[in-house]
CSV table of C-alpha atoms in Angstrom, one decimal:
chain,number,residue,atom,x,y,z
A,1387,MET,CA,102.8,121.0,121.8
A,1388,ASP,CA,103.1,118.7,124.8
A,1389,THR,CA,99.3,118.4,124.8
A,1390,ILE,CA,99.4,117.3,121.2
A,1391,PHE,CA,102.1,114.7,121.9
A,1392,GLN,CA,100.2,113.4,124.9
A,1393,TRP,CA,97.0,113.1,122.9
A,1394,GLY,CA,98.9,111.2,120.2
A,1395,LEU,CA,100.5,108.8,122.7
A,1396,ASP,CA,97.1,108.2,124.3
A,1397,PHE,CA,95.6,107.4,120.8
A,1398,ILE,CA,98.4,105.0,120.0
A,1399,ILE,CA,98.1,103.2,123.3
A,1400,MET,CA,94.3,103.0,122.8
A,1401,ILE,CA,94.6,101.3,119.3
A,1402,GLN,CA,97.5,99.0,120.5
A,1403,GLN,CA,95.1,97.6,123.1
A,1404,ILE,CA,93.6,95.5,120.3
A,1405,ASP,CA,97.0,94.3,119.0
A,1406,THR,CA,97.5,90.6,118.2
A,1407,PRO,CA,100.4,88.8,116.5
A,1408,LEU,CA,98.2,88.6,113.4
A,1409,LEU,CA,97.4,92.3,113.4
A,1410,ASP,CA,101.1,93.1,114.0
A,1411,SER,CA,102.1,91.0,111.0
A,1412,PHE,CA,99.3,92.5,108.9
A,1413,PHE,CA,100.3,96.1,109.6
A,1414,ARG,CA,104.0,95.3,109.2
A,1415,ALA,CA,103.1,94.0,105.7
A,1416,ILE,CA,101.0,97.1,105.0
A,1417,THR,CA,103.8,99.5,106.2
A,1418,SER,CA,106.3,97.7,103.9
A,1419,LEU,CA,104.2,99.0,101.0
A,1420,GLY,CA,105.7,102.4,101.8
A,1421,ASP,CA,109.3,101.2,102.0
A,1422,GLU,CA,112.0,102.0,99.5
A,1423,LEU,CA,112.3,98.4,98.3
A,1424,PHE,CA,108.6,98.3,97.3
A,1425,TYR,CA,108.8,101.5,95.3
A,1426,LEU,CA,112.0,100.2,93.7
A,1427,LEU,CA,109.8,97.4,92.2
A,1428,LEU,CA,106.6,99.4,91.7
A,1429,PHE,CA,108.0,102.2,89.5
A,1430,PRO,CA,109.8,99.8,87.1
A,1431,PHE,CA,106.6,97.7,86.9
A,1432,LEU,CA,104.6,100.8,85.9
A,1433,LEU,CA,107.2,102.0,83.5
A,1434,TRP,CA,108.1,98.7,81.8
A,1435,CYS,CA,104.8,96.8,81.9
A,1436,VAL,CA,101.9,99.4,82.2
A,1437,ASP,CA,102.7,102.8,80.8
A,1438,PHE,CA,106.2,104.3,80.4
A,1439,TYR,CA,105.2,107.9,81.0
A,1440,LEU,CA,103.0,107.0,84.0
A,1441,GLY,CA,106.0,105.3,85.6
A,1442,ILE,CA,108.3,108.2,84.8
A,1443,ARG,CA,105.8,110.7,86.3
A,1444,VAL,CA,105.1,108.8,89.4
A,1445,GLY,CA,108.8,108.0,90.0
A,1446,ILE,CA,109.8,111.6,89.6
A,1447,ILE,CA,107.1,112.9,91.9
A,1448,PHE,CA,108.0,110.3,94.5
A,1449,LEU,CA,111.7,111.2,94.5
A,1450,LEU,CA,111.0,114.9,94.7
A,1451,SER,CA,108.6,114.2,97.6
A,1452,VAL,CA,111.4,112.2,99.4
A,1453,TYR,CA,113.7,115.2,99.0
A,1454,LEU,CA,111.1,117.7,100.3
A,1455,ASN,CA,110.1,115.4,103.2
A,1456,ASN,CA,113.6,115.2,104.5
A,1457,GLY,CA,113.9,119.0,104.3
A,1458,LEU,CA,110.6,119.4,106.2
A,1459,LYS,CA,111.6,117.0,108.9
A,1460,GLU,CA,114.8,119.0,109.4
A,1461,ILE,CA,112.8,122.2,109.7
A,1462,PHE,CA,110.2,120.9,112.2
A,1463,GLN,CA,112.5,118.4,114.1
A,1464,GLN,CA,109.6,116.7,115.9
A,1465,PRO,CA,110.2,113.5,117.9
A,1466,ARG,CA,108.6,110.2,117.1
A,1467,PRO,CA,106.3,108.5,119.7
A,1468,PHE,CA,108.9,106.0,120.8
A,1469,ASP,CA,111.3,108.8,121.6
A,1470,ILE,CA,108.9,109.6,124.4
A,1471,LEU,CA,107.5,106.1,125.2
A,1472,PRO,CA,109.9,103.4,123.8
A,1473,GLN,CA,107.7,100.4,124.6
A,1474,ILE,CA,105.1,101.3,121.9
A,1475,GLN,CA,107.6,100.9,119.0
A,1476,LYS,CA,106.8,97.8,116.9
A,1477,VAL,CA,109.1,98.4,113.9
A,1478,HIS,CA,112.4,100.1,113.2
A,1479,ALA,CA,112.3,103.8,112.2
A,1480,TYR,CA,114.8,106.6,112.4
A,1481,GLY,CA,115.0,110.4,112.1
A,1482,TYR,CA,112.4,113.0,112.9
A,1483,GLY,CA,108.7,112.2,112.8
A,1484,PHE,CA,106.8,115.2,111.2
A,1485,PRO,CA,105.7,114.9,108.5
A,1486,SER,CA,105.4,111.2,108.0
A,1487,GLY,CA,107.4,110.1,104.9
A,1488,HIS,CA,105.3,107.0,104.5
A,1489,ALA,CA,102.0,109.0,104.5
A,1490,GLN,CA,103.4,111.7,102.2
A,1491,SER,CA,104.9,109.2,99.7
A,1492,SER,CA,101.8,107.0,99.7
A,1493,LEU,CA,99.6,109.9,98.9
A,1494,VAL,CA,101.8,111.3,96.1
A,1495,VAL,CA,102.3,107.8,94.5
A,1496,TRP,CA,98.9,106.4,94.7
A,1497,GLY,CA,97.2,109.7,94.2
A,1498,SER,CA,99.2,110.1,91.0
A,1499,ILE,CA,98.3,106.7,89.8
A,1500,ALA,CA,94.6,107.3,90.6
A,1501,TYR,CA,94.7,110.7,88.8
A,1502,TRP,CA,96.3,109.4,85.6
A,1503,LYS,CA,94.6,106.0,85.5
A,1504,LYS,CA,90.9,106.8,85.6
A,1505,GLN,CA,89.5,103.4,86.5
A,1506,ILE,CA,87.2,103.3,89.6
A,1507,TRP,CA,88.9,100.2,91.1
A,1508,ILE,CA,92.3,101.8,90.9
A,1509,ARG,CA,91.0,104.9,92.6
A,1510,ASN,CA,89.3,102.9,95.3
A,1511,LEU,CA,92.5,100.8,95.8
A,1512,SER,CA,94.6,103.9,96.0
A,1513,VAL,CA,92.4,105.5,98.7
A,1514,LEU,CA,92.5,102.3,100.7
A,1515,LEU,CA,96.3,102.0,100.5
A,1516,ILE,CA,96.8,105.6,101.5
A,1517,LEU,CA,94.6,105.2,104.6
A,1518,LEU,CA,96.0,101.8,105.6
A,1519,ILE,CA,99.6,102.8,105.2
A,1520,GLY,CA,99.0,105.9,107.3
A,1521,PHE,CA,97.1,104.0,110.0
A,1522,SER,CA,99.8,101.3,110.1
A,1523,ARG,CA,102.4,103.9,111.1
A,1524,ILE,CA,100.3,104.9,114.0
A,1525,TYR,CA,99.5,101.3,115.0
A,1526,LEU,CA,103.2,100.4,114.9
A,1527,GLY,CA,104.1,103.3,117.2
A,1528,VAL,CA,106.4,105.1,114.8
A,1529,HIS,CA,104.3,108.2,114.1
A,1530,PHE,CA,101.8,110.4,115.9
A,1531,PRO,CA,98.4,110.9,114.2
A,1532,THR,CA,99.5,114.5,113.5
A,1533,ASP,CA,102.6,113.2,111.6
A,1534,ILE,CA,100.3,111.3,109.3
A,1535,LEU,CA,98.0,114.3,108.8
A,1536,GLY,CA,101.0,116.4,108.0
A,1537,GLY,CA,102.3,113.9,105.5
A,1538,TRP,CA,98.9,113.8,103.7
A,1539,LEU,CA,98.8,117.6,103.7
A,1540,PHE,CA,102.2,118.1,102.2
A,1541,GLY,CA,101.7,115.1,99.9
A,1542,GLY,CA,98.5,116.7,98.6
A,1543,LEU,CA,100.3,120.0,97.9
A,1544,ILE,CA,103.1,118.2,96.0
A,1545,LEU,CA,100.5,116.2,94.1
A,1546,GLY,CA,98.7,119.4,93.1
A,1547,LEU,CA,101.9,121.1,92.0
A,1548,SER,CA,103.0,118.1,90.0
A,1549,TYR,CA,100.0,118.5,87.6
A,1550,PHE,CA,101.6,121.7,86.4
A,1551,ILE,CA,105.1,120.3,86.3
A,1552,PHE,CA,104.1,117.5,84.0
A,1553,LEU,CA,101.9,119.4,81.6
A,1554,LYS,CA,104.8,119.7,79.1
A,1555,ILE,CA,107.5,117.5,80.5
A,1556,LYS,CA,107.5,115.1,77.5
A,1557,LEU,CA,107.7,118.0,75.1
A,1558,ASP,CA,110.5,119.7,77.0
A,1559,PHE,CA,112.6,116.6,76.9
A,1560,ILE,CA,112.0,116.1,73.1
A,1561,GLN,CA,112.6,119.7,72.1
A,1562,GLY,CA,115.3,122.2,73.0
A,1563,ASN,CA,119.1,122.4,73.0
A,1564,MET,CA,120.7,119.1,74.0
A,1565,VAL,CA,123.7,120.9,75.6
A,1566,TYR,CA,121.5,123.0,77.8
A,1567,LYS,CA,119.6,119.9,78.9
A,1568,ILE,CA,122.8,118.1,79.8
A,1569,ILE,CA,124.1,121.1,81.7
A,1570,GLY,CA,120.8,121.5,83.6
A,1571,ILE,CA,120.6,117.8,84.6
A,1572,THR,CA,124.3,117.9,85.7
A,1573,LEU,CA,123.8,121.1,87.8
A,1574,PHE,CA,120.6,119.7,89.3
A,1575,PRO,CA,122.3,117.4,91.9
A,1576,VAL,CA,125.1,119.9,92.6
A,1577,ILE,CA,122.5,122.5,93.7
A,1578,LEU,CA,120.2,120.2,95.7
A,1579,LEU,CA,123.0,118.5,97.5
A,1580,GLN,CA,124.4,121.8,98.7
A,1581,ILE,CA,121.1,122.3,100.6
A,1582,GLN,CA,120.9,118.9,102.3
A,1583,SER,CA,122.9,115.7,101.8
A,1584,SER,CA,121.8,112.9,104.1
A,1585,PRO,CA,121.9,109.3,102.7
A,1586,ASP,CA,118.2,109.4,101.7
A,1587,ILE,CA,118.7,112.7,100.0
A,1588,ILE,CA,121.7,111.4,98.1
A,1589,SER,CA,119.7,108.4,96.9
A,1590,SER,CA,116.7,110.5,95.7
A,1591,VAL,CA,118.8,113.2,94.0
A,1592,ALA,CA,121.0,110.6,92.3
A,1593,ALA,CA,118.1,108.6,91.1
A,1594,LEU,CA,116.4,111.8,89.7
A,1595,THR,CA,119.6,112.7,88.0
A,1596,GLY,CA,119.9,109.2,86.5
A,1597,ILE,CA,116.3,109.4,85.2
A,1598,GLY,CA,117.1,112.7,83.6
A,1599,TYR,CA,120.1,111.3,81.8
A,1600,GLY,CA,118.1,108.2,81.0
A,1601,LEU,CA,115.3,110.2,79.4
A,1602,LEU,CA,117.8,112.0,77.2
A,1603,LEU,CA,119.2,108.7,76.0
A,1604,PHE,CA,115.7,107.3,75.7
A,1605,TYR,CA,114.4,110.0,73.4
A,1606,SER,CA,117.7,109.9,71.4
A,1607,TYR,CA,117.9,106.2,70.8
A,1608,VAL,CA,114.4,104.8,71.4
A,1609,GLY,CA,111.7,107.5,71.1
A,1610,GLU,CA,108.6,105.6,72.0
A,1611,ILE,CA,108.1,102.1,73.4
A,1612,GLN,CA,105.2,99.7,73.3
A,1613,PRO,CA,105.2,96.8,75.8
A,1614,GLY,CA,104.6,93.4,74.4
A,1615,ARG,CA,102.0,90.8,75.5
A,1616,TRP,CA,101.6,90.1,79.2
A,1617,LEU,CA,104.0,87.1,79.1
A,1618,GLN,CA,106.6,89.3,77.4
A,1619,ARG,CA,106.0,92.0,80.0
A,1620,LEU,CA,106.5,89.5,82.8
A,1621,ILE,CA,109.8,88.4,81.2
A,1622,SER,CA,110.8,92.0,80.8
A,1623,PHE,CA,110.1,92.8,84.4
A,1624,LEU,CA,112.1,89.8,85.6
A,1625,VAL,CA,115.0,90.7,83.3
A,1626,GLY,CA,114.8,94.3,84.5
A,1627,VAL,CA,114.7,93.3,88.2
A,1628,ILE,CA,117.8,91.3,87.7
A,1629,GLY,CA,119.5,94.4,86.5
A,1630,ILE,CA,118.2,96.3,89.5
A,1631,GLY,CA,119.5,93.6,91.8
A,1632,ILE,CA,123.0,93.8,90.2
A,1633,ILE,CA,123.1,97.6,90.7
A,1634,TYR,CA,121.3,97.9,94.0
A,1635,LEU,CA,122.7,94.9,95.8
A,1636,GLY,CA,125.7,93.8,93.8
A,1637,LEU,CA,127.4,97.2,93.7
A,1638,LYS,CA,126.5,97.7,97.4
A,1639,LEU,CA,128.7,94.8,98.2
A,1640,ILE,CA,131.8,96.0,96.4
A,1641,LEU,CA,131.5,99.8,96.8
A,1642,PRO,CA,132.5,101.6,100.0
A,1643,SER,CA,129.9,101.2,102.8
A,1644,GLU,CA,128.7,103.8,105.3
A,1645,GLY,CA,131.5,105.2,107.4
A,1646,GLN,CA,134.2,104.4,104.7
A,1647,SER,CA,135.9,106.9,102.4
A,1648,PHE,CA,134.0,107.9,99.3
A,1649,TYR,CA,130.7,106.3,100.7
A,1650,GLN,CA,128.6,109.3,99.6
A,1651,LEU,CA,130.1,109.3,96.1
A,1652,SER,CA,129.6,105.5,95.8
A,1653,ARG,CA,126.0,105.8,97.0
A,1654,PHE,CA,125.3,108.6,94.5
A,1655,PHE,CA,126.9,106.5,91.7
A,1656,ARG,CA,124.8,103.4,92.5
A,1657,TYR,CA,121.5,105.3,92.5
A,1658,LEU,CA,122.5,107.3,89.4
A,1659,LEU,CA,123.0,104.0,87.6
A,1660,LEU,CA,119.6,102.7,88.9
A,1661,GLY,CA,117.9,105.8,87.4
A,1662,ILE,CA,119.6,105.3,84.0
A,1663,TRP,CA,118.9,101.6,84.0
A,1664,ILE,CA,115.2,101.9,84.8
A,1665,SER,CA,114.5,104.8,82.4
A,1666,PHE,CA,116.7,103.8,79.5
A,1667,GLY,CA,118.9,100.7,79.9
A,1668,ALA,CA,116.2,98.2,80.6
A,1669,PRO,CA,113.7,99.5,77.9
A,1670,TRP,CA,116.4,99.6,75.3
A,1671,LEU,CA,117.3,96.0,76.2
A,1672,PHE,CA,113.7,94.9,76.0
A,1673,ILE,CA,113.4,96.1,72.4
A,1674,ARG,CA,116.7,94.4,71.5
A,1675,MET,CA,115.4,91.1,73.0
A,1676,GLY,CA,112.1,91.4,71.2
A,1677,LEU,CA,110.1,91.8,74.4
A,1678,ALA,CA,108.9,95.3,73.5
A,1679,ARG,CA,108.4,97.3,70.3
A,1680,GLN,CA,110.0,100.6,69.3
A,1681,VAL,CA,107.0,102.6,68.0
A,1682,GLU,CA,108.5,105.8,66.9
A,1683,LYS,CA,111.8,107.5,67.2
A,1684,LYS,CA,111.7,111.2,67.9
A,1685,SER,CA,114.6,113.7,68.1
């Protein structure tokens, strides 16, 4: 294992020999495309402005990937490059290194988009972003090359399994006993948070739970939604992002912060509301504002 770490450090040192302020800025921008804030804007954009079910699928796969990635890191407990050689670190990062969360998330997100949207340019863009985000983590000194390869490997496995998960997800949410669905969604976070409950885990599980409740409300009160023209979609996105800002940042200012009593509960509540807002609250509001059209109501 020491040999692998040494090889990884040598590789990072080699590519950092070509570093410049411009390259540093470029790869910091690229790596930000794998950060939480970017995905917090990407998924609503897909869901509200492109394809509701695409946004739901990609968002759920991403959140499940975050949960699994944190579990895998706890299992392997591998150091990051800067834990061994601090001077190579160019951006902030925390926790264990293997597998890379950025690499894993980029593969499941952009791989999902490329799979469900068949256009060649989308597939080419997805491959490019997956490669660039992975390389940026090496260049910035926060991951070994093996961390990136591991992230891609596990991301590929998750992506493959997700195909079977979503074959009947829409049908399952429309049909079946409502009481059983509510019980299932309610028990979901209780079970997962018994296994692991770090802040990132709380966020992903709470958002997944919120999406679950949101979908139940969506199918009960909306059914199907058709986005409006692109100007209406832009307005919808801006209105929706304001709601995200109120929940994500506004509540963060008034609810208990890390280290205070009830912090974990307040964090769960905040991300739960985010999931409900993105999957139901905002689409319902868009219809009421005339920015989107309710196509068909199913129960």
